[in-house]
Amino acid sequence: MSTVEYIIAFLGAIVVIGGFIYGIYDTYSRRKDSDHKTENPESERAWH
């Protein structure tokens, strides 16, 4: 493999790993938000 191919493979691996990290973070963030909403249901009703 040439140097260019190594660089492209490295960048592709970074994109894949970054996607997994973002997915885990997004899931954690959504779960944290939904837990916060269920803790105090009266404040949820006050907005509607």
Tab-separated table of C-alpha atoms in Angstrom:
chain	number	residue	atom	x	y	z
A	1	MET	CA	0.000	0.000	0.000
A	2	SER	CA	1.154	3.486	-0.734
A	3	THR	CA	1.304	6.325	1.762
A	4	VAL	CA	-1.904	7.840	0.355
A	5	GLU	CA	-3.767	4.556	0.869
A	6	TYR	CA	-2.556	4.381	4.479
A	7	ILE	CA	-3.773	7.929	5.105
A	8	ILE	CA	-7.191	7.169	3.578
A	9	ALA	CA	-7.500	3.974	5.635
A	10	PHE	CA	-6.535	5.867	8.805
A	11	LEU	CA	-9.092	8.606	8.136
A	12	GLY	CA	-11.773	5.998	7.442
A	13	ALA	CA	-11.013	4.270	10.739
A	14	ILE	CA	-11.295	7.612	12.554
A	15	VAL	CA	-14.710	8.232	10.953
A	16	VAL	CA	-15.983	4.784	11.960
A	17	ILE	CA	-14.690	5.069	15.528
A	18	GLY	CA	-16.058	8.604	15.794
A	19	GLY	CA	-19.457	7.369	14.643
A	20	PHE	CA	-19.526	4.741	17.377
A	21	ILE	CA	-18.483	7.284	19.996
A	22	TYR	CA	-21.146	9.737	18.808
A	23	GLY	CA	-23.796	7.000	18.857
A	24	ILE	CA	-22.937	6.004	22.413
A	25	TYR	CA	-22.899	9.652	23.521
A	26	ASP	CA	-26.220	10.366	21.784
A	27	THR	CA	-27.877	7.347	23.402
A	28	TYR	CA	-26.553	8.361	26.812
A	29	SER	CA	-27.709	11.948	26.281
A	30	ARG	CA	-31.228	10.919	25.225
A	31	ARG	CA	-31.528	8.500	28.146
A	32	LYS	CA	-30.416	11.222	30.561
A	33	ASP	CA	-32.989	13.650	29.101
A	34	SER	CA	-35.818	11.116	29.322
A	35	ASP	CA	-34.900	10.265	32.930
A	36	HIS	CA	-35.008	13.965	33.787
A	37	LYS	CA	-38.474	14.351	32.255
A	38	THR	CA	-39.931	11.404	34.161
A	39	GLU	CA	-38.565	12.574	37.511
A	40	ASN	CA	-40.866	15.612	37.681
A	41	PRO	CA	-44.003	15.057	35.555
A	42	GLU	CA	-45.758	18.186	36.906
A	43	SER	CA	-43.199	20.483	35.313
A	44	GLU	CA	-43.863	18.721	32.009
A	45	ARG	CA	-47.582	19.512	32.306
A	46	ALA	CA	-46.886	23.150	33.143
A	47	TRP	CA	-45.417	23.753	29.671
A	48	HIS	CA	-48.510	22.489	27.836
